[in-house]
Coordinates of C-alpha atoms and ligand atoms in Angstrom, one line a residue:
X1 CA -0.7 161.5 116.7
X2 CA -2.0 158.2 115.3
X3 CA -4.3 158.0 112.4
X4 CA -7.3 155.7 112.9
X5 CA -10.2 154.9 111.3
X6 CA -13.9 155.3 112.9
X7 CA -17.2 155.4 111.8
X8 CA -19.7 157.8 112.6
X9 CA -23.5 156.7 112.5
X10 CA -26.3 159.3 112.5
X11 CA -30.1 159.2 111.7
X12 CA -31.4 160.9 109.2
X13 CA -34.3 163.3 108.5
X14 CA -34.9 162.9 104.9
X15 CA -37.8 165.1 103.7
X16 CA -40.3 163.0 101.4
X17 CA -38.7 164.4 97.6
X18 CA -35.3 162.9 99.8
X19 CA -36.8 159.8 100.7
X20 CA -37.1 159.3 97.3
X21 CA -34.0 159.7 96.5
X22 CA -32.6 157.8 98.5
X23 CA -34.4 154.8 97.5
X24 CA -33.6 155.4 93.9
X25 CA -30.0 154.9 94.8
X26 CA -30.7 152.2 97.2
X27 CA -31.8 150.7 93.8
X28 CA -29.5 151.9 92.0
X29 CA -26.7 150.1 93.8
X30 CA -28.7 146.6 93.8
X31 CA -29.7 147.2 90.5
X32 CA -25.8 147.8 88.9
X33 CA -24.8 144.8 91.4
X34 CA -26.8 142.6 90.0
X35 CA -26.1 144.0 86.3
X36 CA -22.4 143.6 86.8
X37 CA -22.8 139.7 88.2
X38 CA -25.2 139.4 84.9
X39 CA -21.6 140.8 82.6
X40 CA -19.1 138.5 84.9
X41 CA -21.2 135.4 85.0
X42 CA -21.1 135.8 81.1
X43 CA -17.5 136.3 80.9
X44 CA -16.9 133.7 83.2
X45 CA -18.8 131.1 80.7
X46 CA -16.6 132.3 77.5
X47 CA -13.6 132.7 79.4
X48 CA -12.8 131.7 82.6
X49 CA -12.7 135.0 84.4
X50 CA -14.6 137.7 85.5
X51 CA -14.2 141.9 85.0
X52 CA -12.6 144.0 87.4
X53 CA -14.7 147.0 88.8
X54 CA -13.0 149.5 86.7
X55 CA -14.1 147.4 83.7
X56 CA -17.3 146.6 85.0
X57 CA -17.3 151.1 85.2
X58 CA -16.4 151.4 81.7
X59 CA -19.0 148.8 80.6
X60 CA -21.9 150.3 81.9
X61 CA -20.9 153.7 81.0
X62 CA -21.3 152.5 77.6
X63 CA -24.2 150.6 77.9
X64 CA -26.1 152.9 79.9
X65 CA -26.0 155.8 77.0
X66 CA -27.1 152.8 74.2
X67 CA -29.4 151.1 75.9
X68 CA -32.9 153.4 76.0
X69 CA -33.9 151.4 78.9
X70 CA -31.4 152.4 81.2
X71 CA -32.1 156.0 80.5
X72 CA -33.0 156.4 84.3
X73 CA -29.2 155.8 85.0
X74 CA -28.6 160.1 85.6
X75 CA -31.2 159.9 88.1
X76 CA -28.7 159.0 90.5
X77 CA -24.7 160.0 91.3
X78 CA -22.7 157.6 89.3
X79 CA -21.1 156.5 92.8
X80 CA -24.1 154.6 93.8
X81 CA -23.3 152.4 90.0
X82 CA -19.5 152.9 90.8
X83 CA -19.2 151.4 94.6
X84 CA -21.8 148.5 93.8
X85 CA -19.1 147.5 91.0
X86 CA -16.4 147.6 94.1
X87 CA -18.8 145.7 96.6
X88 CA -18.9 142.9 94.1
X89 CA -15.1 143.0 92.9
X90 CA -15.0 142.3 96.6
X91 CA -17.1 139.9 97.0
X92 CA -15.9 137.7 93.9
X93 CA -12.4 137.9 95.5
X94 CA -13.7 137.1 98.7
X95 CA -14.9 134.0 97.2
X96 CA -11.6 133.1 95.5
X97 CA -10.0 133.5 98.7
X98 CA -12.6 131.5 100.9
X99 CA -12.6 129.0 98.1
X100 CA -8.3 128.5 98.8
X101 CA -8.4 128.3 102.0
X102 CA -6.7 132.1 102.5
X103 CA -9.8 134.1 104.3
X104 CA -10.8 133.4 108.1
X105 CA -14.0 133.0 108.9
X106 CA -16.8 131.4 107.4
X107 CA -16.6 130.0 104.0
X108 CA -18.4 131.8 101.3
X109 CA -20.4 131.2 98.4
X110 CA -20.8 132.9 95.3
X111 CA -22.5 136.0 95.3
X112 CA -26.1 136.2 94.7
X113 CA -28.4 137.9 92.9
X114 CA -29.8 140.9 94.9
X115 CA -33.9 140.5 95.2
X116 CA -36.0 144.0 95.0
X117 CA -37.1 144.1 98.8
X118 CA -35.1 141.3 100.0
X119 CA -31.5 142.8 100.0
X120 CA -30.8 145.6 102.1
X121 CA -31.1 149.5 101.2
X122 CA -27.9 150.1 100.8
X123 CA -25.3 152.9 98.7
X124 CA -22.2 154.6 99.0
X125 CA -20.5 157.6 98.3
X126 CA -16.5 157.9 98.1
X127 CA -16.2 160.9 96.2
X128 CA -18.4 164.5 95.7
X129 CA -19.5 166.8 98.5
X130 CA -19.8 165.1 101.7
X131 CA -20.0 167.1 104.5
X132 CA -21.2 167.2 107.8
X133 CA -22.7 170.3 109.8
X134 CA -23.8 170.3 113.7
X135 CA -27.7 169.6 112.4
X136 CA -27.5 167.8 109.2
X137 CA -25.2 166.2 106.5
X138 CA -24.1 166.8 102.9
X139 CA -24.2 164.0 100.0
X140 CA -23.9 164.3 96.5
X141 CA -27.1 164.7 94.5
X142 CA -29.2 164.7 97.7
X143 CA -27.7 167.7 99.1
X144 CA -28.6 168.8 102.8
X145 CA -30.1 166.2 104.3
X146 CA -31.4 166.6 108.4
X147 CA -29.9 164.8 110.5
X148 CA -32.3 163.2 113.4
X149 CA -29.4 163.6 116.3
X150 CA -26.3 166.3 116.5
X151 CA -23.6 165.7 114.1
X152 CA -21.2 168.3 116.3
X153 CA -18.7 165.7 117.4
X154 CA -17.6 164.8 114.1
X155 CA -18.4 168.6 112.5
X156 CA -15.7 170.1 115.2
X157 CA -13.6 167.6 114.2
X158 CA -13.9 168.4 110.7
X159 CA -13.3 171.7 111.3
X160 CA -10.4 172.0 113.0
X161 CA -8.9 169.5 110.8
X162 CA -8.2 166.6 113.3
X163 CA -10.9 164.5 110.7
X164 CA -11.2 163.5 107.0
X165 CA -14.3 161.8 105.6
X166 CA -13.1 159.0 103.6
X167 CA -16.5 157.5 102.4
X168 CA -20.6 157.7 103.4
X169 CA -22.8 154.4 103.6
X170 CA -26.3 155.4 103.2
X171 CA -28.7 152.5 104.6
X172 CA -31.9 151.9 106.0
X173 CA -32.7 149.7 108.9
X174 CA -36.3 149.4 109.7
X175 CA -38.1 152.1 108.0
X176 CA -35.3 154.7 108.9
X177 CA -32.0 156.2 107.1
X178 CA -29.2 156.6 108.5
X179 CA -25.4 157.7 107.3
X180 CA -22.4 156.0 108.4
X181 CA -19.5 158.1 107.6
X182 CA -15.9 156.4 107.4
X183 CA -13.6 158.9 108.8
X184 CA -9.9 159.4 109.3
X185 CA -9.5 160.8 112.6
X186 CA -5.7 161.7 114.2
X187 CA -5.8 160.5 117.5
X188 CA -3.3 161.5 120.2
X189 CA -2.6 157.9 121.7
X190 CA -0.6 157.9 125.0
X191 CA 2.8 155.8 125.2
X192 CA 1.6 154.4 128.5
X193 CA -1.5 154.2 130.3
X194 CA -2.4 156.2 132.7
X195 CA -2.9 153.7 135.6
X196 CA 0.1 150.7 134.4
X197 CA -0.1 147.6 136.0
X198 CA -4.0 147.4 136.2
X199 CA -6.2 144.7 135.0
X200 CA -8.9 143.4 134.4
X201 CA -10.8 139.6 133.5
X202 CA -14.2 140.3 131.7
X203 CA -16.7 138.0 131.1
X204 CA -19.4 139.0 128.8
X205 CA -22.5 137.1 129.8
X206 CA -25.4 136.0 128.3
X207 CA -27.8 136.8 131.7
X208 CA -26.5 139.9 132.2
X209 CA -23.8 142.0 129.8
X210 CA -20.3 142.2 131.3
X211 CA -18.9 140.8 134.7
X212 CA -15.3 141.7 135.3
X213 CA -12.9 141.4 138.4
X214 CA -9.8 143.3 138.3
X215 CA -6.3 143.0 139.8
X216 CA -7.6 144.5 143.4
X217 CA -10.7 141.8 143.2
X218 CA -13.2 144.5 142.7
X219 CA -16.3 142.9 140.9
X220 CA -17.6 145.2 137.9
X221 CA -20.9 144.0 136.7
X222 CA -22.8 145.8 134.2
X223 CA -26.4 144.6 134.0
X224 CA -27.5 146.2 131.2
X225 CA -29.6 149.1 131.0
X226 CA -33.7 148.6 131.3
X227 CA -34.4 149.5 128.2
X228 CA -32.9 146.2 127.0
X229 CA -34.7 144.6 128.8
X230 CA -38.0 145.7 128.3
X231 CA -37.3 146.0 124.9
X232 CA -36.4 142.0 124.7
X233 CA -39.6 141.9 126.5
X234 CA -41.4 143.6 123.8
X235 CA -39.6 141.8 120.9
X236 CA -40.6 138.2 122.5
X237 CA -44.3 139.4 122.4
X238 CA -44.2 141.1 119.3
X239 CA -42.0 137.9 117.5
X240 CA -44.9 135.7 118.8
X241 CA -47.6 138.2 117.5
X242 CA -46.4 137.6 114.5
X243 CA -45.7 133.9 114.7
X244 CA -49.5 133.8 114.2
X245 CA -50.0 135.3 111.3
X246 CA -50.6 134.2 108.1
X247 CA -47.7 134.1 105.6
X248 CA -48.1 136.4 103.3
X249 CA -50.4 138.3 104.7
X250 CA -51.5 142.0 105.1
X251 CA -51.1 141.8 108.6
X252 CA -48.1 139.5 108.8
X253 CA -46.2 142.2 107.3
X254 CA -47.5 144.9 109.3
X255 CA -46.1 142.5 112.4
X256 CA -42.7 141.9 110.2
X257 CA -42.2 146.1 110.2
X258 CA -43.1 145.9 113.7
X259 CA -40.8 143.4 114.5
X260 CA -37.8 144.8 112.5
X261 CA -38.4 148.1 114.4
X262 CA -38.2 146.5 118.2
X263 CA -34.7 144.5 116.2
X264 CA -33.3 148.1 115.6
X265 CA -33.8 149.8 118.8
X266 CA -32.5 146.2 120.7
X267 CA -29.6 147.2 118.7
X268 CA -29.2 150.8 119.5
X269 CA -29.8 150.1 123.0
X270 CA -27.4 147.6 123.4
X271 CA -24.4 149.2 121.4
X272 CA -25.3 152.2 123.2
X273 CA -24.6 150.3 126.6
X274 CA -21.8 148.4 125.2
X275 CA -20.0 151.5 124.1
X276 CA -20.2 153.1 127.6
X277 CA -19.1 150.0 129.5
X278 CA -16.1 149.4 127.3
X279 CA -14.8 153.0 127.2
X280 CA -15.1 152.8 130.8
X281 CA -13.1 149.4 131.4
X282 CA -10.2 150.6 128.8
X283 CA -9.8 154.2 130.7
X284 CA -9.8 152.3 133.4
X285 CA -7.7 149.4 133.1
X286 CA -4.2 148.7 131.2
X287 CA -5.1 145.1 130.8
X288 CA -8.4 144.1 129.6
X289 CA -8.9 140.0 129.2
X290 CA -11.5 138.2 127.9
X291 CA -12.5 135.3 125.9
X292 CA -12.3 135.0 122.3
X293 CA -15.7 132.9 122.2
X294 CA -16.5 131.6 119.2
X295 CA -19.1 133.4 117.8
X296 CA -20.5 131.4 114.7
X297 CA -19.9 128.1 116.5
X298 CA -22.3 129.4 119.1
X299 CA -24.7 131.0 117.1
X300 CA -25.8 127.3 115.2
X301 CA -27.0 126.5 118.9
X302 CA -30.0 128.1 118.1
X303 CA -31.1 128.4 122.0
X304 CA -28.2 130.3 122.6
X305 CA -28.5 132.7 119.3
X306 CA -30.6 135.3 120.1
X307 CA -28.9 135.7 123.1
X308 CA -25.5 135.8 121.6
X309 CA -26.6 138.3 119.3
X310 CA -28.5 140.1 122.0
X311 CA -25.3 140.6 123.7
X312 CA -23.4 141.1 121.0
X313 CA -20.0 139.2 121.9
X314 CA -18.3 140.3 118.5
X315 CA -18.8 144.2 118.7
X316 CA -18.0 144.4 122.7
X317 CA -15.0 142.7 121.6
X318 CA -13.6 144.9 118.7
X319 CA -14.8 148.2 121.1
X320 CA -12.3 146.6 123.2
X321 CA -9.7 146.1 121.1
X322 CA -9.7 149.5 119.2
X323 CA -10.7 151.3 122.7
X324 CA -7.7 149.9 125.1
X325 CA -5.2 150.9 122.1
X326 CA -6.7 154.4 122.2
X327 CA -5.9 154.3 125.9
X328 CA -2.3 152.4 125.5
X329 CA -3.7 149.6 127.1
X330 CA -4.1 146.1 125.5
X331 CA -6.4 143.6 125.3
X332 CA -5.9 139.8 125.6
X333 CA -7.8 137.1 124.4
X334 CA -8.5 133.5 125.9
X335 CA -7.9 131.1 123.3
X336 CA -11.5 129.9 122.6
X337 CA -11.4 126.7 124.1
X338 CA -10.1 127.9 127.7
X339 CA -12.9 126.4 130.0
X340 CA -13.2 129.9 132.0
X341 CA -16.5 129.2 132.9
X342 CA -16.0 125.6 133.7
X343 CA -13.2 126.0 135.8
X344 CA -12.4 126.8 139.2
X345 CA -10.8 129.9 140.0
X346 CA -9.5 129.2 143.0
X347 CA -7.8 126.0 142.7
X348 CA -7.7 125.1 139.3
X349 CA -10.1 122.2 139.2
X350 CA -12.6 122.0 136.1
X351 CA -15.8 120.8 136.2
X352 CA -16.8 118.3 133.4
X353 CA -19.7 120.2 132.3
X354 CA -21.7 123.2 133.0
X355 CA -24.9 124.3 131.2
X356 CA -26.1 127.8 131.0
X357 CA -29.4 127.2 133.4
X358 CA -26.4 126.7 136.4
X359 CA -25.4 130.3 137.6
X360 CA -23.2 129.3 140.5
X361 CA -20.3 127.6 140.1
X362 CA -19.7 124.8 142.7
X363 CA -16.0 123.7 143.1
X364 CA -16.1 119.5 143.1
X365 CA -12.5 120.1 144.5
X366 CA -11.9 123.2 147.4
X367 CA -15.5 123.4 147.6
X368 CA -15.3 127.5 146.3
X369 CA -19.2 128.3 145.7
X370 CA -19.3 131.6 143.0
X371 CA -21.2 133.6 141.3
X372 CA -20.4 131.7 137.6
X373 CA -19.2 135.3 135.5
X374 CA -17.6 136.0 138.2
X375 CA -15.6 133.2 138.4
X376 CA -15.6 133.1 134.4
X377 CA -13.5 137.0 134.7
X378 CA -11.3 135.5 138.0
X379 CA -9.8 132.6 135.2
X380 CA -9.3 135.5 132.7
X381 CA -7.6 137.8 134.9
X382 CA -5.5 134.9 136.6
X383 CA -4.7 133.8 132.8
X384 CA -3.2 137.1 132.1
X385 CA -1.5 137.1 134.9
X386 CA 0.4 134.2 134.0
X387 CA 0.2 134.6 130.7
X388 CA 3.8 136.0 130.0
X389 CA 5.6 133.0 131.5
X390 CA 3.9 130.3 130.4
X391 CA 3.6 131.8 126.7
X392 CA 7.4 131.8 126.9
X393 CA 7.5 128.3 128.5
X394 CA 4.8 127.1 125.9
X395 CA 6.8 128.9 123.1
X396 CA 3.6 129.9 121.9
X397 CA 3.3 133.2 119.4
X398 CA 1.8 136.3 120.8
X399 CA 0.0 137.7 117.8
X400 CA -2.2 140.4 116.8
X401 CA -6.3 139.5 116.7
X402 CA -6.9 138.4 113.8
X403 CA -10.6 139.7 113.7
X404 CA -12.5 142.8 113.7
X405 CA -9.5 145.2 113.5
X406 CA -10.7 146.1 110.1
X407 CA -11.6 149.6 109.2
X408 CA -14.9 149.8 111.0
X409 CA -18.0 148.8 109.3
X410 CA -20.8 149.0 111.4
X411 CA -23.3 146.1 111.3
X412 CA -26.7 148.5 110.7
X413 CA -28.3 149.6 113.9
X414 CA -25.0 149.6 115.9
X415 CA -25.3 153.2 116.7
X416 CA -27.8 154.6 118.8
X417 CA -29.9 157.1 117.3
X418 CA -30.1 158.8 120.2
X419 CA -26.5 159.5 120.6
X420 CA -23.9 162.0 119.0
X421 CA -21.9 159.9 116.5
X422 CA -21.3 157.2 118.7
X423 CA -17.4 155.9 117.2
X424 CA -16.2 152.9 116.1
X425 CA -12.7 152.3 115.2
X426 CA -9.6 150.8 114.3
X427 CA -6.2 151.4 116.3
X428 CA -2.8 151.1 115.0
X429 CA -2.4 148.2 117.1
X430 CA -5.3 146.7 119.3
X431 CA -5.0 143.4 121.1
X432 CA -3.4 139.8 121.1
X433 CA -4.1 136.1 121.8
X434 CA -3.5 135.0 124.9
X435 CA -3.1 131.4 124.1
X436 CA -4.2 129.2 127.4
X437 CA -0.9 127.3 128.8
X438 CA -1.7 123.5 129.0
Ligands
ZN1 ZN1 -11.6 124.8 143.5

């Protein structure tokens, strides 16, 4: 048995006295946030550094019983206060790190100041009663709230002790709740998988979701389910709607709820689809390659952003990587400037340039004509294949992937609301770069 972290996402049914509630907290949390960048900001100015979470704690447990107008402080459980003082701890080193050079990713700046209805509605709980039945959920000081989908997958699980709840994010995505529980979860993980020596090449696309061609040459494409598309449809009408309103308007904001809505189910829709293709592809296969694209790179093309997103590169990706561990598989990544789509899978040849409109792929060399995904997952597969040899011959590392292996924190609208506690998670051990032999 393997411990592993996973979040479970549900809806919630908050009656209107919980509504309330729940958007006390929300500003509670933004509200202590921005009260403990206020004390750091101060400190900073006097003395060159800032207080720690536990000190920010102990500060506003003494200013909140002297100072009359923060008397609406007991409204609300003292974790909402307590986990906003983490989040910024957090952030602040975050920054330090970004600053020298020791985080991945994208450099940060400072944090900001939280704005009332332009941050998101966000809390957490880490301690209290937090429970979960098969119709609703337990959290401290809101008590039994309904949930809006079954919560039996994770409630069985709690039950017979194979769970543990570590912490509840309560947030709000487009005029709905929902609960993301962080959960420890023992996991049987086999040694081997159950079909070794299998493989597969996976390109995720930005026409259609997933193209892969395993080790047999068995094409796997996954177009996407309908209700993507119609609801892309629907957001393309409804983002042009309310391109024609006028700011700050009555009715551009009616357009902007509207809009926010289609956002969330594009979401739901899409993880929902994501989740089943991937758990699919790691039962099924041993090795699972694809391309470690890179995702903010792309994303300042600003044609190619929504549909980035859309597809959502970076969660198929980590649902890989935690989903082939569960299975004792693996999953390889491309270094992200392998040409797979720009080169030819039959002989080798690559084409100078290839823009998105062009869905074949034309060989310049043995004349192979292809579907271009397909050819795209043919590289990856090929790649893996001799991957081993020419790592060794290359005397390049094999190392773990660096991104997205982190306890899973769902981005908001991940989960389908539809679905019983659709998982996310972290394995153990998940994947490693596959850097491209020159
Ligand atoms: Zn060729």
């Amino acid at each position: 048995m393997v411990k592993v972290r996973q979040a479970y996402r549900f809806a919630l049914d908050p009656g209107p006295a919980q509504e309330r509630m729940l958007r006390s907290h929300a500003g509670a949390s933004w509200f202590a946030w921005n009260w403990g960048l206020a004390r750091c900001q101060e400190r900073y100015a006097a003395e060159r550094r800032w207080y720690s979470a536990m000190e920010l704690h102990r500060l506003w447990n003494a200013a909140k019983k002297a100072d009359p107008a923060l008397a609406w402080w007991a409204e609300n459980s003292k974790c909402a206060y307590q986990e906003a003082f983490r989040d910024l701890d957090r952030a602040l080193k975050d920054f330090i790190r970004s600053k020298k050079g020791e985080r991945k990713g994208k450099r940060l700046g400072f944090p900001k100041v939280k704005k009332r209805g332009r941050c998101k509605d966000s809390f957490r709980f880490s301690t209290g009663a937090i429970r979960c039945s098969g119709t609703s959920v337990t959290l401290p000081r809101l008590s039994v709230i309904r949930t809006h989908e079954s919560t039996r997958k994770l409630a069985r699980r709690l039950e017979n002790g194979t769970a543990r709840i570590l912490s509840a994010t309560v947030s709000r995505t487009a005029q709905r709740w929902f609960v993301s529980f962080t959960v420890e979860v023992d996991r049987a993980i086999p040694e081997h998988h159950a079909r070794p020596g299998s493989a597969v090449g996976i390109d995720l696309g930005v026409r259609t979701l997933l193209t892969g061609v395993d080790e047999a040459g068995t094409v796997i494409a996954v177009a996407g389910p309908k209700a993507l598309r119609s609801s892309l449809r629907k957001l393309r009408r409804a983002s042009r709607a309310h391109a024609r309103t006028t700011p700050g308007s009555r009715n551009r904001r009616k357009h902007a709820d509207r809009l926010a809505r289609i956002h969330a189910r594009v979401a739901e829709v899409r993880a929902d689809a994501l989740h089943k293709a991937t758990t699919d592809l790691a039962g099924r296969y041993e090795t699972v390659v694809a391309e470690d694209l890179n995702v903010a790179g792309m994303l300042a093309n600003r044609r190619l952003a929504r549909a980035v997103a859309d597809q959502g590169f970076g969660a198929a990706r980590r649902m890989l990587g935690y989903k082939t561990g569960w299975h004792g598989g693996r999953l390889l990544l491309a270094g992200r400037w392998y040409p797979s789509s720009r080169t030819c899978s039959g002989c080798g040849w690559r084409k100078p340039s290839l823009t998105l409109a062009e869905r074949v792929f034309t060989c310049g060399a043995c004349g192979l004509v292809m579907d271009r995904d397909q050819n795209a997952a043919r590289n990856l597969l090929n790649l893996a294949a001799s991957g081993a040899e020419s790592l060794n011959a290359c005397g390049d590392r094999v190392r773990p992937v660096p991104d997205g292996q982190r306890p899973a924190k769902q981005e908001p609208g991940t989960a389908p609301a539809g679905k019983t506690g659709t998982a996310a998670g972290q394995p153990a051990a998940a994947g490693q770069e596959l850097t491209h032999a020159h």
